[in-house]
PDB file of C-alpha atoms in Angstrom:
ATOM      1  CA  UNK A1001     114.323  91.657 102.954  1.00 73.00           C
ATOM      2  CA  UNK A1002     111.125  92.406 104.838  1.00 86.00           C
ATOM      3  CA  UNK A1003     110.502  96.071 104.507  1.00 90.00           C
ATOM      4  CA  UNK A1004     107.045  95.403 102.852  1.00 92.00           C
ATOM      5  CA  UNK A1005     105.912  93.744 106.027  1.00 93.00           C
ATOM      6  CA  UNK A1006     105.513  97.160 107.771  1.00 96.00           C
ATOM      7  CA  UNK A1007     103.001  98.742 105.378  1.00 96.00           C
ATOM      8  CA  UNK A1008     101.198  95.364 104.989  1.00 96.00           C
ATOM      9  CA  UNK A1009     100.589  95.156 108.648  1.00 96.00           C
ATOM     10  CA  UNK A1010      99.321  98.632 108.867  1.00 96.00           C
ATOM     11  CA  UNK A1011      97.114  97.886 105.819  1.00 95.00           C
ATOM     12  CA  UNK A1012      95.745  94.793 107.512  1.00 95.00           C
ATOM     13  CA  UNK A1013      95.138  96.563 110.798  1.00 95.00           C
ATOM     14  CA  UNK A1014      93.295  99.433 109.085  1.00 91.00           C
ATOM     15  CA  UNK A1015      91.107  96.972 106.988  1.00 90.00           C
ATOM     16  CA  UNK A1016      90.140  94.998 110.379  1.00 90.00           C
ATOM     17  CA  UNK A1017      89.221  98.355 111.941  1.00 87.00           C
ATOM     18  CA  UNK A1018      87.178  99.468 108.827  1.00 85.00           C
ATOM     19  CA  UNK A1019      85.400  96.337 108.862  1.00 85.00           C
ATOM     20  CA  UNK A1020      84.870  96.094 112.622  1.00 85.00           C
ATOM     21  CA  UNK A1021      83.856  99.499 113.277  1.00 82.00           C
ATOM     22  CA  UNK A1022      82.057 100.555 110.046  1.00 73.00           C
ATOM     23  CA  UNK A1023      82.760 104.035 111.334  1.00 74.00           C
ATOM     24  CA  UNK A1024      81.587 106.964 109.530  1.00 77.00           C
ATOM     25  CA  UNK A1025      84.850 108.796 110.143  1.00 76.00           C
ATOM     26  CA  UNK A1026      86.710 106.062 108.407  1.00 77.00           C
ATOM     27  CA  UNK A1027      84.447 106.476 105.328  1.00 79.00           C
ATOM     28  CA  UNK A1028      84.813 110.207 105.343  1.00 79.00           C
ATOM     29  CA  UNK A1029      88.657 110.081 105.637  1.00 82.00           C
ATOM     30  CA  UNK A1030      88.736 107.648 102.640  1.00 89.00           C
ATOM     31  CA  UNK A1031      90.591 105.059 104.530  1.00 90.00           C
ATOM     32  CA  UNK A1032      89.877 102.659 101.601  1.00 90.00           C
ATOM     33  CA  UNK A1033      92.194 104.699  99.402  1.00 94.00           C
ATOM     34  CA  UNK A1034      94.997 104.321 102.068  1.00 95.00           C
ATOM     35  CA  UNK A1035      94.316 100.587 102.277  1.00 94.00           C
ATOM     36  CA  UNK A1036      94.562 100.277  98.532  1.00 95.00           C
ATOM     37  CA  UNK A1037      97.837 102.075  98.433  1.00 97.00           C
ATOM     38  CA  UNK A1038      99.343 100.216 101.504  1.00 97.00           C
ATOM     39  CA  UNK A1039      98.208  96.826 100.585  1.00 97.00           C
ATOM     40  CA  UNK A1040      98.734  97.143  96.714  1.00 96.00           C
ATOM     41  CA  UNK A1041     102.253  98.434  97.150  1.00 95.00           C
ATOM     42  CA  UNK A1042     103.024  95.660  99.727  1.00 96.00           C
ATOM     43  CA  UNK A1043     101.763  93.170  97.338  1.00 95.00           C
ATOM     44  CA  UNK A1044     104.011  94.465  94.479  1.00 96.00           C
ATOM     45  CA  UNK A1045     107.101  94.745  96.704  1.00 93.00           C
ATOM     46  CA  UNK A1046     106.450  91.251  98.084  1.00 92.00           C
ATOM     47  CA  UNK A1047     106.467  89.799  94.689  1.00 94.00           C
ATOM     48  CA  UNK A1048     109.533  91.674  93.862  1.00 94.00           C
ATOM     49  CA  UNK A1049     111.115  90.090  96.909  1.00 91.00           C
ATOM     50  CA  UNK A1050     109.887  86.644  95.969  1.00 92.00           C
ATOM     51  CA  UNK A1051     111.278  87.169  92.615  1.00 93.00           C
ATOM     52  CA  UNK A1052     114.746  87.845  93.896  1.00 92.00           C
ATOM     53  CA  UNK A1053     114.627  84.944  96.351  1.00 89.00           C
ATOM     54  CA  UNK A1054     114.441  86.981  99.484  1.00 88.00           C
ATOM     55  CA  UNK A1055     111.060  85.436 100.315  1.00 88.00           C
ATOM     56  CA  UNK A1056     110.509  81.668  99.836  1.00 86.00           C
ATOM     57  CA  UNK A1057     107.321  79.589 100.032  1.00 84.00           C
ATOM     58  CA  UNK A1058     108.738  77.393 102.886  1.00 80.00           C
ATOM     59  CA  UNK A1059     109.323  78.279 106.626  1.00 81.00           C
ATOM     60  CA  UNK A1060     110.764  80.559 107.765  1.00 83.00           C
ATOM     61  CA  UNK A1061     109.583  82.162 104.661  1.00 85.00           C
ATOM     62  CA  UNK A1062     112.202  85.151 104.800  1.00 86.00           C
ATOM     63  CA  UNK A1063     115.593  84.063 103.890  1.00 84.00           C
ATOM     64  CA  UNK A1064     117.157  86.505 106.476  1.00 81.00           C
ATOM     65  CA  UNK A1065     115.547  84.339 109.119  1.00 83.00           C
ATOM     66  CA  UNK A1066     117.604  81.437 108.308  1.00 85.00           C
ATOM     67  CA  UNK A1067     120.823  83.017 109.571  1.00 86.00           C
ATOM     68  CA  UNK A1068     120.381  84.471 113.086  1.00 87.00           C
ATOM     69  CA  UNK A1069     123.152  87.122 112.332  1.00 90.00           C
ATOM     70  CA  UNK A1070     120.892  88.599 109.658  1.00 88.00           C
ATOM     71  CA  UNK A1071     117.887  89.185 111.852  1.00 87.00           C
ATOM     72  CA  UNK A1072     119.019  92.470 113.298  1.00 91.00           C
ATOM     73  CA  UNK A1073     119.737  93.551 109.771  1.00 90.00           C
ATOM     74  CA  UNK A1074     116.223  92.457 108.777  1.00 89.00           C
ATOM     75  CA  UNK A1075     114.740  94.325 111.655  1.00 91.00           C
ATOM     76  CA  UNK A1076     116.677  97.430 111.190  1.00 93.00           C
ATOM     77  CA  UNK A1077     115.516  97.553 107.477  1.00 91.00           C
ATOM     78  CA  UNK A1078     112.019  97.147 108.441  1.00 92.00           C
ATOM     79  CA  UNK A1079     112.178  99.917 110.991  1.00 94.00           C
ATOM     80  CA  UNK A1080     114.058 102.372 108.479  1.00 95.00           C
ATOM     81  CA  UNK A1081     112.784 101.387 104.929  1.00 94.00           C
ATOM     82  CA  UNK A1082     109.421  99.982 105.989  1.00 94.00           C
ATOM     83  CA  UNK A1083     108.601 102.823 108.062  1.00 96.00           C
ATOM     84  CA  UNK A1084     109.690 105.174 105.315  1.00 96.00           C
ATOM     85  CA  UNK A1085     107.521 103.574 102.784  1.00 95.00           C
ATOM     86  CA  UNK A1086     104.677 103.717 105.044  1.00 96.00           C
ATOM     87  CA  UNK A1087     105.157 107.305 105.811  1.00 97.00           C
ATOM     88  CA  UNK A1088     105.613 108.102 102.035  1.00 97.00           C
ATOM     89  CA  UNK A1089     102.251 106.328 101.227  1.00 97.00           C
ATOM     90  CA  UNK A1090     100.362 108.070 104.120  1.00 97.00           C
ATOM     91  CA  UNK A1091     101.846 111.508 102.706  1.00 98.00           C
ATOM     92  CA  UNK A1092     100.502 110.528  99.306  1.00 97.00           C
ATOM     93  CA  UNK A1093      97.238 109.526 100.596  1.00 96.00           C
ATOM     94  CA  UNK A1094      97.038 112.798 102.508  1.00 96.00           C
ATOM     95  CA  UNK A1095      97.630 114.733  99.327  1.00 96.00           C
ATOM     96  CA  UNK A1096      95.033 112.892  97.499  1.00 94.00           C
ATOM     97  CA  UNK A1097      92.516 113.543 100.269  1.00 93.00           C
ATOM     98  CA  UNK A1098      93.374 117.261 100.158  1.00 93.00           C
ATOM     99  CA  UNK A1099      92.868 117.176  96.366  1.00 92.00           C
ATOM    100  CA  UNK A1100      89.628 115.574  96.529  1.00 89.00           C
ATOM    101  CA  UNK A1101      88.319 118.063  99.201  1.00 87.00           C
ATOM    102  CA  UNK A1102      89.616 121.040  97.033  1.00 89.00           C
ATOM    103  CA  UNK A1103      87.915 119.684  93.922  1.00 86.00           C
ATOM    104  CA  UNK A1104      84.614 119.076  95.752  1.00 83.00           C
ATOM    105  CA  UNK A1105      84.777 122.491  97.204  1.00 82.00           C
ATOM    106  CA  UNK A1106      85.331 124.056  93.668  1.00 78.00           C
ATOM    107  CA  UNK A1107      82.753 122.053  92.287  1.00 74.00           C
ATOM    108  CA  UNK A1108      80.126 122.891  95.025  1.00 73.00           C
ATOM    109  CA  UNK A1109      81.175 126.593  94.626  1.00 74.00           C
ATOM    110  CA  UNK A1110      80.618 126.445  91.033  1.00 70.00           C
ATOM    111  CA  UNK A1111      77.024 124.879  91.261  1.00 66.00           C
ATOM    112  CA  UNK A1112      76.189 127.643  93.947  1.00 64.00           C
ATOM    113  CA  UNK A1113      77.602 130.291  91.606  1.00 68.00           C
ATOM    114  CA  UNK A1114      75.637 129.184  88.688  1.00 67.00           C
ATOM    115  CA  UNK A1115      72.392 128.839  90.619  1.00 61.00           C
ATOM    116  CA  UNK A1116      72.792 132.575  91.896  1.00 54.00           C
ATOM    117  CA  UNK A1117      73.375 133.674  88.166  1.00 58.00           C
ATOM    118  CA  UNK A1118      70.142 132.284  86.886  1.00 55.00           C
ATOM    119  CA  UNK A1119      68.298 134.900  85.019  1.00 51.00           C
ATOM    120  CA  UNK A1120      64.572 134.738  84.955  1.00 54.00           C
ATOM    121  CA  UNK A1121      62.823 135.767  81.797  1.00 58.00           C
ATOM    122  CA  UNK A1122      59.711 137.865  82.215  1.00 56.00           C
ATOM    123  CA  UNK A1123      57.184 137.890  79.327  1.00 55.00           C
TER     124      UNK A1123
END
């Protein structure tokens, strides 16, 4: 119903923070990757909800909002499925960041080792 709204909201908040602060820490943590994962996944899931008729292009936009008895079900889905999607996406982002850091350390170590192994040829 509306599970895609949770990661989309987090992605929008992170994008606003990134644009407003321009903080070096956000660049170092590669928040842009997290934003791409959150907003891209939300867009795809939103399209899927639109395809199945759960989201409509007229107010109230979410079909669950038309019937007041379905609103608690929608909120429960947002809190369970939406938060699970966001947590899984964040875990994926953390593993990507760890792999980037490991690869960078291996690359730097390889460069340093090759520099130390240079042999000077004397005439």
